Coordinates of N, CA, C and O in Angstrom, one line a residue:
M4 N 126.1 246.0 155.9 CA 127.5 246.2 155.7 C 127.7 245.6 154.4 O 127.5 244.5 154.1
S5 N 128.5 246.4 153.5 CA 128.9 245.8 152.2 C 130.3 245.4 152.3 O 131.2 246.1 152.7
S6 N 130.6 244.4 151.5 CA 132.0 244.1 151.4 C 132.4 243.9 149.9 O 131.5 243.4 149.3
K7 N 133.4 244.4 149.7 CA 133.8 244.3 148.2 C 134.5 243.0 148.1 O 135.4 242.6 148.7
V8 N 134.1 242.4 147.0 CA 134.6 241.0 146.6 C 135.6 241.2 145.3 O 135.0 241.9 144.4
T9 N 136.7 241.1 145.5 CA 137.6 241.3 144.5 C 137.9 240.0 143.7 O 138.2 239.0 144.2
E10 N 137.6 240.0 142.5 CA 137.9 238.9 141.6 C 139.4 238.8 141.3 O 140.0 239.7 141.0
P11 N 139.9 237.5 141.3 CA 141.2 237.4 140.9 C 141.5 237.9 139.6 O 140.7 237.5 138.6
R12 N 142.5 238.5 139.4 CA 142.7 239.0 138.0 C 143.2 238.0 137.2 O 144.0 237.1 137.6
K13 N 143.0 238.0 135.8 CA 143.3 237.0 134.9 C 144.7 237.3 134.5 O 145.2 238.4 134.3
V14 N 145.5 236.3 134.4 CA 146.9 236.3 134.1 C 147.1 235.8 132.7 O 146.5 234.8 132.4
S15 N 147.6 236.8 131.8 CA 147.9 236.3 130.5 C 148.9 235.3 130.4 O 149.7 235.1 131.3
K16 N 148.9 234.6 129.3 CA 149.9 233.6 129.0 C 151.4 234.2 129.0 O 152.3 233.6 129.5
A17 N 151.6 235.5 128.5 CA 152.8 236.1 128.3 C 153.3 236.3 129.8 O 154.5 236.1 130.1
E18 N 152.3 236.9 130.6 CA 152.7 237.2 132.1 C 153.1 235.9 132.7 O 154.2 235.8 133.6
L19 N 152.4 234.9 132.5 CA 152.7 233.6 133.1 C 154.1 233.2 132.8 O 154.9 232.7 133.5
K20 N 154.5 233.3 131.4 CA 155.9 232.9 130.9 C 156.9 233.7 131.6 O 157.9 233.2 132.1
F21 N 156.6 235.1 131.8 CA 157.4 235.9 132.5 C 157.7 235.5 133.9 O 158.9 235.4 134.4
R22 N 156.6 235.2 134.5 CA 156.7 234.9 136.0 C 157.5 233.6 136.2 O 158.3 233.5 137.1
E23 N 157.2 232.5 135.4 CA 158.0 231.4 135.4 C 159.5 231.6 135.2 O 160.3 231.0 135.9
A24 N 159.9 232.4 134.1 CA 161.2 232.7 133.9 C 161.8 233.6 135.0 O 163.0 233.1 135.4
F25 N 161.1 234.4 135.6 CA 161.5 235.1 136.8 C 161.8 234.2 138.0 O 162.9 234.2 138.7
E26 N 160.9 233.1 138.2 CA 161.3 232.1 139.3 C 162.3 231.4 138.9 O 163.1 230.9 139.9
R27 N 162.7 230.9 137.7 CA 163.8 230.0 137.4 C 165.1 230.8 137.6 O 166.1 230.3 138.1
L28 N 165.0 232.1 137.3 CA 166.2 232.9 137.5 C 166.5 233.2 139.0 O 167.6 233.2 139.3
K29 N 165.5 233.4 139.6 CA 165.7 233.5 141.1 C 166.2 232.3 141.7 O 167.0 232.4 142.6
A30 N 165.8 231.0 141.3 CA 166.3 229.8 141.9 C 167.7 229.4 141.2 O 168.4 228.6 141.8
G31 N 168.1 230.3 140.3 CA 169.4 230.0 139.7 C 169.5 228.8 138.8 O 170.5 228.2 138.5
K32 N 168.4 228.4 138.2 CA 168.1 227.4 137.3 C 167.4 227.6 136.0 O 166.4 227.2 135.8
P33 N 167.9 228.7 135.3 CA 167.6 228.9 134.0 C 167.5 227.8 133.0 O 168.3 227.0 133.0
D34 N 166.5 227.9 132.0 CA 166.4 226.9 130.8 C 167.2 227.4 129.7 O 167.8 226.7 129.1
I35 N 167.0 228.8 129.4 CA 167.6 229.3 128.2 C 168.9 230.0 128.4 O 169.9 229.6 127.6
L36 N 169.0 230.8 129.4 CA 170.3 231.4 129.7 C 171.2 230.5 130.5 O 170.9 229.7 131.1
P37 N 172.6 231.0 130.4 CA 173.5 230.0 131.2 C 173.3 230.4 132.7 O 172.9 231.3 133.2
K38 N 173.7 229.2 133.5 CA 173.5 229.2 134.9 C 174.5 230.5 135.4 O 175.6 230.6 134.9
G39 N 174.0 231.1 136.4 CA 174.7 232.2 136.9 C 174.6 233.6 136.5 O 175.0 234.5 136.8
T40 N 173.5 233.5 135.3 CA 173.1 234.8 134.8 C 172.5 235.7 135.9 O 171.6 235.2 136.5
P41 N 172.9 237.0 136.0 CA 172.3 237.8 136.9 C 170.8 238.1 136.5 O 170.3 238.1 135.4
L42 N 170.0 238.2 137.5 CA 168.6 238.5 137.4 C 168.4 239.9 137.2 O 168.8 240.9 137.8
S43 N 167.8 240.3 135.9 CA 167.4 241.6 135.4 C 166.1 241.5 134.6 O 165.7 240.3 134.3
Q44 N 165.5 242.6 134.5 CA 164.3 242.6 133.7 C 164.5 242.1 132.2 O 163.7 241.3 131.7
N45 N 165.6 242.4 131.6 CA 166.0 242.1 130.3 C 166.2 240.5 130.4 O 165.7 239.8 129.4
N46 N 167.0 240.1 131.4 CA 167.2 238.6 131.4 C 165.9 237.7 131.7 O 165.9 236.7 131.2
V47 N 165.0 238.4 132.5 CA 163.7 237.6 132.5 C 163.0 237.3 131.2 O 162.5 236.4 130.9
A48 N 163.0 238.5 130.4 CA 162.3 238.5 129.0 C 163.1 237.5 128.2 O 162.6 236.6 127.5
K49 N 164.5 237.5 128.3 CA 165.2 236.5 127.5 C 165.0 235.1 127.9 O 164.8 234.2 127.1
E50 N 164.9 234.8 129.2 CA 164.7 233.5 129.8 C 163.3 233.0 129.4 O 163.0 231.8 129.2
A51 N 162.3 234.0 129.1 CA 161.0 233.7 128.8 C 161.0 233.4 127.1 O 160.0 232.8 126.7
G52 N 162.1 233.7 126.6 CA 162.1 233.4 125.2 C 161.6 234.5 124.3 O 161.3 234.1 123.2
V53 N 161.5 235.6 124.8 CA 160.9 236.7 124.0 C 162.0 237.9 124.0 O 162.9 238.0 124.8
D54 N 161.7 239.0 123.1 CA 162.5 240.2 123.0 C 162.4 240.8 124.4 O 161.3 240.9 124.9
P55 N 163.6 241.4 124.9 CA 163.5 242.1 126.0 C 162.6 243.4 126.0 O 162.1 243.7 127.2
S56 N 162.3 243.9 124.9 CA 161.4 245.0 124.8 C 159.9 244.7 125.1 O 159.0 245.5 125.4
A57 N 159.6 243.3 125.1 CA 158.2 242.8 125.3 C 157.9 243.1 126.8 O 156.6 243.0 127.1
L58 N 158.8 243.0 127.8 CA 158.6 243.1 129.1 C 158.6 244.5 129.4 O 159.7 245.1 129.9
R59 N 157.3 245.1 129.5 CA 157.4 246.8 129.7 C 156.6 246.8 131.0 O 155.6 246.2 131.2
R60 N 157.0 248.0 131.7 CA 156.3 248.3 132.9 C 154.8 248.8 132.5 O 154.0 248.5 133.3
A61 N 154.5 249.3 131.4 CA 153.3 249.8 131.0 C 152.3 248.6 130.8 O 151.1 248.6 131.2
R62 N 152.9 247.4 130.4 CA 152.1 246.3 130.2 C 151.9 245.3 131.4 O 150.9 244.7 131.6
F63 N 153.1 245.2 132.1 CA 153.1 244.4 133.3 C 153.7 245.2 134.5 O 154.7 244.8 135.0
P64 N 152.8 246.1 135.1 CA 153.4 246.8 136.1 C 153.8 246.0 137.3 O 154.8 246.3 138.0
E65 N 153.0 245.1 137.7 CA 153.2 244.5 138.9 C 154.4 243.5 138.8 O 155.3 243.3 139.8
L66 N 154.5 242.8 137.7 CA 155.7 241.9 137.5 C 157.0 242.7 137.5 O 157.8 242.3 138.2
V67 N 156.9 243.9 136.7 CA 158.2 244.7 136.8 C 158.5 245.1 138.2 O 159.6 245.2 138.5
A68 N 157.4 245.6 138.8 CA 157.6 246.1 140.2 C 158.3 244.9 141.1 O 159.3 245.1 142.0
D69 N 157.8 243.7 141.0 CA 158.2 242.6 141.6 C 159.7 242.3 141.2 O 160.5 242.0 142.2
I70 N 160.1 242.4 140.1 CA 161.6 242.1 139.6 C 162.3 243.1 140.2 O 163.4 242.8 140.7
Q71 N 162.0 244.4 140.1 CA 162.8 245.5 140.6 C 163.0 245.4 142.2 O 164.0 245.8 142.6
S72 N 162.0 245.1 142.8 CA 162.2 244.9 144.3 C 162.9 243.7 144.7 O 163.8 243.8 145.7
W73 N 162.8 242.6 143.9 CA 163.6 241.5 144.2 C 165.3 241.9 144.0 O 166.1 241.6 144.7
I74 N 165.4 242.6 142.8 CA 166.8 243.0 142.5 C 167.3 244.0 143.6 O 168.5 243.9 144.0
E75 N 166.6 244.9 144.0 CA 166.8 245.9 145.0 C 167.2 245.1 146.4 O 168.3 245.5 147.0
T76 N 166.4 244.2 146.6 CA 166.6 243.4 148.0 C 167.9 242.5 147.9 O 168.4 242.2 148.9
H77 N 168.3 242.0 146.8 CA 169.4 241.0 146.7 C 170.5 241.6 146.0 O 171.5 241.0 145.4
K78 N 170.7 242.9 145.9 CA 171.8 243.6 145.1 C 173.1 243.3 145.8 O 174.2 243.5 145.2
G79 N 173.2 243.2 147.1 CA 174.5 243.0 147.8 C 174.9 241.6 147.7 O 176.1 241.3 148.1
E80 N 174.2 240.7 147.4 CA 174.6 239.2 147.2 C 175.4 239.2 145.9 O 175.3 239.7 145.0
S81 N 176.3 238.3 146.0 CA 177.2 238.0 145.0 C 176.4 236.9 144.0 O 175.8 236.1 144.5
P82 N 176.5 237.1 142.7 CA 175.7 236.1 141.8 C 176.3 234.9 141.9 O 177.5 234.6 142.0
Q83 N 175.5 233.7 141.7 CA 176.0 232.4 141.7 C 176.8 232.2 140.4 O 176.4 232.7 139.3
K84 N 177.8 231.5 140.4 CA 178.6 231.2 139.3 C 178.5 229.8 138.9 O 178.3 228.9 139.8
S85 N 178.5 229.6 137.5 CA 178.3 228.3 137.0 C 179.8 227.5 137.3 O 180.8 228.1 137.5
P86 N 179.6 226.2 137.2 CA 180.9 225.4 137.3 C 181.9 225.8 136.4 O 183.1 226.0 136.7
R87 N 181.6 226.0 135.1 CA 182.4 226.5 134.1 C 183.1 228.0 134.5 O 184.4 228.1 134.3
Q88 N 182.2 228.7 135.0 CA 182.8 230.2 135.4 C 183.8 230.0 136.6 O 184.7 230.6 136.6
M89 N 183.5 229.2 137.5 CA 184.4 229.0 138.6 C 185.7 228.2 138.2 O 186.7 228.7 138.7
M90 N 185.6 227.4 137.2 CA 186.8 226.8 136.7 C 187.7 227.8 135.9 O 188.9 227.8 136.0
L91 N 187.0 228.6 135.2 CA 187.8 229.6 134.4 C 188.4 230.6 135.4 O 189.4 230.9 135.1
A92 N 187.8 231.0 136.4 CA 188.2 232.0 137.4 C 189.4 231.3 138.1 O 190.4 231.9 138.3
Q93 N 189.2 230.0 138.3 CA 190.5 229.2 139.1 C 191.6 229.2 138.3 O 192.8 229.4 138.5
R94 N 191.4 228.9 137.0 CA 192.6 228.8 135.9 C 193.2 230.2 135.9 O 194.4 230.3 135.7
S95 N 192.4 231.3 135.9 CA 193.0 232.6 135.8 C 193.8 232.9 136.9 O 195.0 233.5 136.9
R96 N 193.3 232.6 138.1 CA 194.2 232.9 139.5 C 195.5 231.9 139.4 O 196.5 232.4 139.7
N97 N 195.3 230.7 138.9 CA 196.4 229.8 138.7 C 197.5 230.4 137.9 O 198.7 230.5 138.1
R98 N 197.0 230.9 136.6 CA 197.9 231.6 135.7 C 198.6 232.8 136.3 O 199.8 232.9 136.1
D99 N 197.8 233.7 137.1 CA 198.4 234.9 137.6 C 199.5 234.3 138.8 O 200.4 235.0 138.8
L100 N 199.2 233.3 139.5 CA 200.1 233.0 140.5 C 201.5 232.2 139.7 O 202.4 232.6 140.2
Q101 N 201.2 231.6 138.7 CA 202.4 231.1 137.9 C 203.3 232.2 137.4 O 204.5 232.2 137.5
E102 N 202.6 233.2 136.9 CA 203.3 234.3 136.4 C 204.1 235.0 137.5 O 205.3 235.5 137.3
Q103 N 203.4 235.3 138.8 CA 204.1 235.8 139.9 C 205.2 234.9 140.2 O 206.4 235.6 140.7
N104 N 205.1 233.6 140.2 CA 206.2 232.7 140.8 C 207.4 232.8 139.7 O 208.5 233.0 140.2
H105 N 207.1 232.9 138.4 CA 208.3 233.1 137.4 C 209.0 234.5 137.7 O 210.1 234.5 137.5
A106 N 208.2 235.4 138.0 CA 208.7 236.8 138.2 C 209.7 236.7 139.4 O 210.7 237.5 139.4
L107 N 209.1 236.2 140.4 CA 209.9 236.1 141.7 C 211.0 235.2 141.6 O 212.1 235.5 142.1
K108 N 211.1 234.1 140.8 CA 212.2 233.4 140.5 C 213.3 234.2 139.7 O 214.5 234.3 139.9
A109 N 212.8 234.9 138.6 CA 213.7 235.9 138.0 C 214.4 236.8 138.9 O 215.7 237.1 138.7
Q110 N 213.5 237.4 139.7 CA 214.1 238.5 140.6 C 215.3 237.7 141.5 O 216.2 238.3 141.9
R111 N 214.9 236.5 142.0 CA 215.7 235.8 142.9 C 217.1 235.5 142.1 O 218.2 235.7 142.7
D112 N 217.0 235.1 141.0 CA 218.2 234.8 140.2 C 219.0 236.0 139.8 O 220.2 235.9 139.9
N113 N 218.3 237.1 139.7 CA 219.1 238.3 139.4 C 219.8 238.7 140.7 O 221.0 239.3 140.5
A114 N 219.2 238.7 141.9 CA 219.8 239.2 143.1 C 220.9 238.1 143.3 O 222.1 238.7 144.0
L115 N 220.9 236.9 143.1 CA 222.0 235.9 143.3 C 223.0 236.3 142.4 O 224.3 236.1 142.9
S116 N 222.8 236.6 141.2 CA 223.9 237.0 140.3 C 224.6 238.2 140.8 O 225.9 238.3 140.7
L117 N 223.9 239.2 141.3 CA 224.5 240.5 141.8 C 225.4 240.2 143.0 O 226.4 240.7 143.1
L118 N 224.9 239.3 143.8 CA 225.6 238.8 145.0 C 226.9 238.2 144.6 O 228.0 238.5 145.2
L119 N 226.9 237.2 143.7 CA 228.1 236.5 143.3 C 229.1 237.3 142.7 O 230.3 237.3 142.9
D120 N 228.5 238.4 141.9 CA 229.6 239.5 141.3 C 230.1 240.2 142.5 O 231.2 240.6 142.3
A121 N 229.4 240.6 143.4 CA 229.9 241.4 144.4 C 230.9 240.6 145.3 O 232.1 241.1 145.6
Q122 N 230.7 239.4 145.6 CA 231.7 238.5 146.2 C 232.8 238.4 145.4 O 234.1 238.4 146.0
T123 N 232.8 238.1 144.1 CA 233.9 238.0 143.3 C 234.9 239.3 143.2 O 236.0 239.2 143.4
R124 N 234.0 240.4 143.2 CA 234.9 241.6 143.3 C 235.6 241.9 144.6 O 236.7 242.3 144.6
I125 N 234.9 241.5 145.5 CA 235.5 241.7 147.1 C 236.8 240.8 147.1 O 237.7 241.2 147.6
S126 N 236.7 239.5 146.5 CA 237.8 238.5 146.5 C 239.0 239.3 145.8 O 240.1 239.2 146.2
E127 N 238.7 239.9 144.6 CA 239.7 240.4 143.6 C 240.3 241.6 144.5 O 241.6 241.6 144.5
L128 N 239.5 242.5 145.0 CA 240.1 243.5 145.6 C 240.9 243.2 147.0 O 241.9 243.7 147.2
T129 N 240.4 242.1 147.7 CA 241.2 241.6 148.8 C 242.6 241.1 148.4 O 243.7 241.5 148.9
L130 N 242.8 240.4 147.3 CA 243.9 239.9 146.7 C 244.8 241.0 146.2 O 246.0 241.0 146.6
E131 N 244.2 242.1 145.6 CA 244.9 243.2 145.1 C 245.6 244.0 146.2 O 246.8 244.4 146.3
N132 N 244.8 244.1 147.3 CA 245.2 244.8 148.6 C 246.4 244.1 149.3 O 247.3 244.6 149.5
Q133 N 246.3 242.8 149.3 CA 247.5 242.0 149.9 C 248.7 242.1 149.0 O 249.9 242.2 149.6
R134 N 248.5 242.1 147.6 CA 249.6 242.1 146.9 C 250.4 243.5 146.9 O 251.5 243.6 147.0
L135 N 249.5 244.7 147.0 CA 250.0 245.9 147.2 C 250.7 246.1 148.5 O 251.8 247.0 148.6
R136 N 250.2 245.6 149.6 CA 250.9 245.6 150.8 C 252.2 244.9 150.9 O 253.2 245.4 151.6
A137 N 252.3 243.8 150.1 CA 253.5 243.1 150.1 C 254.7 243.9 149.3 O 255.8 243.9 149.6
Q138 N 254.2 244.8 148.4 CA 255.0 245.6 147.7 C 255.5 246.8 148.3 O 256.5 247.6 148.0
L139 N 254.9 247.1 149.5 CA 255.3 248.4 150.2 C 256.8 248.2 150.7 O 257.1 247.2 151.1
P140 N 257.6 249.3 150.6 CA 259.0 249.3 151.1 C 258.9 249.1 152.5 O 257.9 249.5 153.2
Q141 N 260.0 248.4 153.0 CA 260.2 248.4 154.5 C 260.3 249.7 155.1 O 260.8 250.7 154.6
S142 N 259.5 249.9 156.1 CA 259.5 251.2 156.8 C 260.8 251.4 157.4 O 261.4 250.5 158.1
N143 N 261.4 252.6 157.5 CA 262.6 252.9 158.2 C 262.3 253.6 159.5 O 263.3 254.2 160.1
V144 N 261.2 253.5 159.7 CA 260.8 254.1 161.2 C 261.2 253.0 162.2 O 260.6 251.8 162.2
H145 N 261.9 253.4 163.2 CA 262.2 252.6 164.3 C 261.4 252.8 165.5 O 261.4 254.1 165.9
H146 N 260.7 251.9 166.0 CA 259.9 252.3 167.3 C 260.9 252.2 168.4 O 261.8 251.3 168.6
L147 N 260.9 253.3 169.2 CA 261.6 253.3 170.4 C 261.0 252.6 171.6 O 259.8 252.8 171.7
S148 N 261.8 251.7 172.0 CA 261.3 251.1 173.1 C 261.5 251.7 174.5 O 262.5 252.5 174.5
T149 N 260.5 251.6 175.3 CA 260.7 252.2 176.5 C 261.9 251.8 177.3 O 261.9 250.5 177.5
S150 N 262.8 252.5 177.7 CA 263.9 251.8 178.4 C 263.5 251.6 179.9 O 262.7 252.5 180.4
P151 N 264.2 250.7 180.6 CA 263.8 250.6 182.1 C 264.1 251.8 182.9 O 265.2 252.5 182.5
K152 N 263.4 252.2 183.8 CA 263.8 253.3 184.7 C 264.9 253.0 185.5 O 265.1 251.9 186.0
R153 N 265.8 254.1 185.6 CA 267.0 253.8 186.3 C 266.9 254.3 187.8 O 266.4 255.1 188.3

């Protein structure tokens, strides 16, 4: 019975750098790129400190396949954000809320102004109505009272 002994394949220095960069990006602790950078084939090469065109499928088929499979299995996850990115996002949300608050205050003030105008107009019309009723001539219509039955 013969058994095949496979020798471990030799890993080049370049592939070792790419693998280390890949692991750092997976862990969310890159050395070169900012934290929170999404994992991609180009970003692995950049994290390794080389041009993205250096990491080619023809030269590193297993590594590229590993990167692509990791990306495929983790594509539904939201990328980690750096504290700076989270702070900027919070500032943006706060700014949006402040703008919304100012818009609502302006809308409230406008509605209050319209309400006061309407109340003033109602008061004016009520006074005019009372004045005109006072100017009406006395009616010469006499109401007949019902006389008692005889």
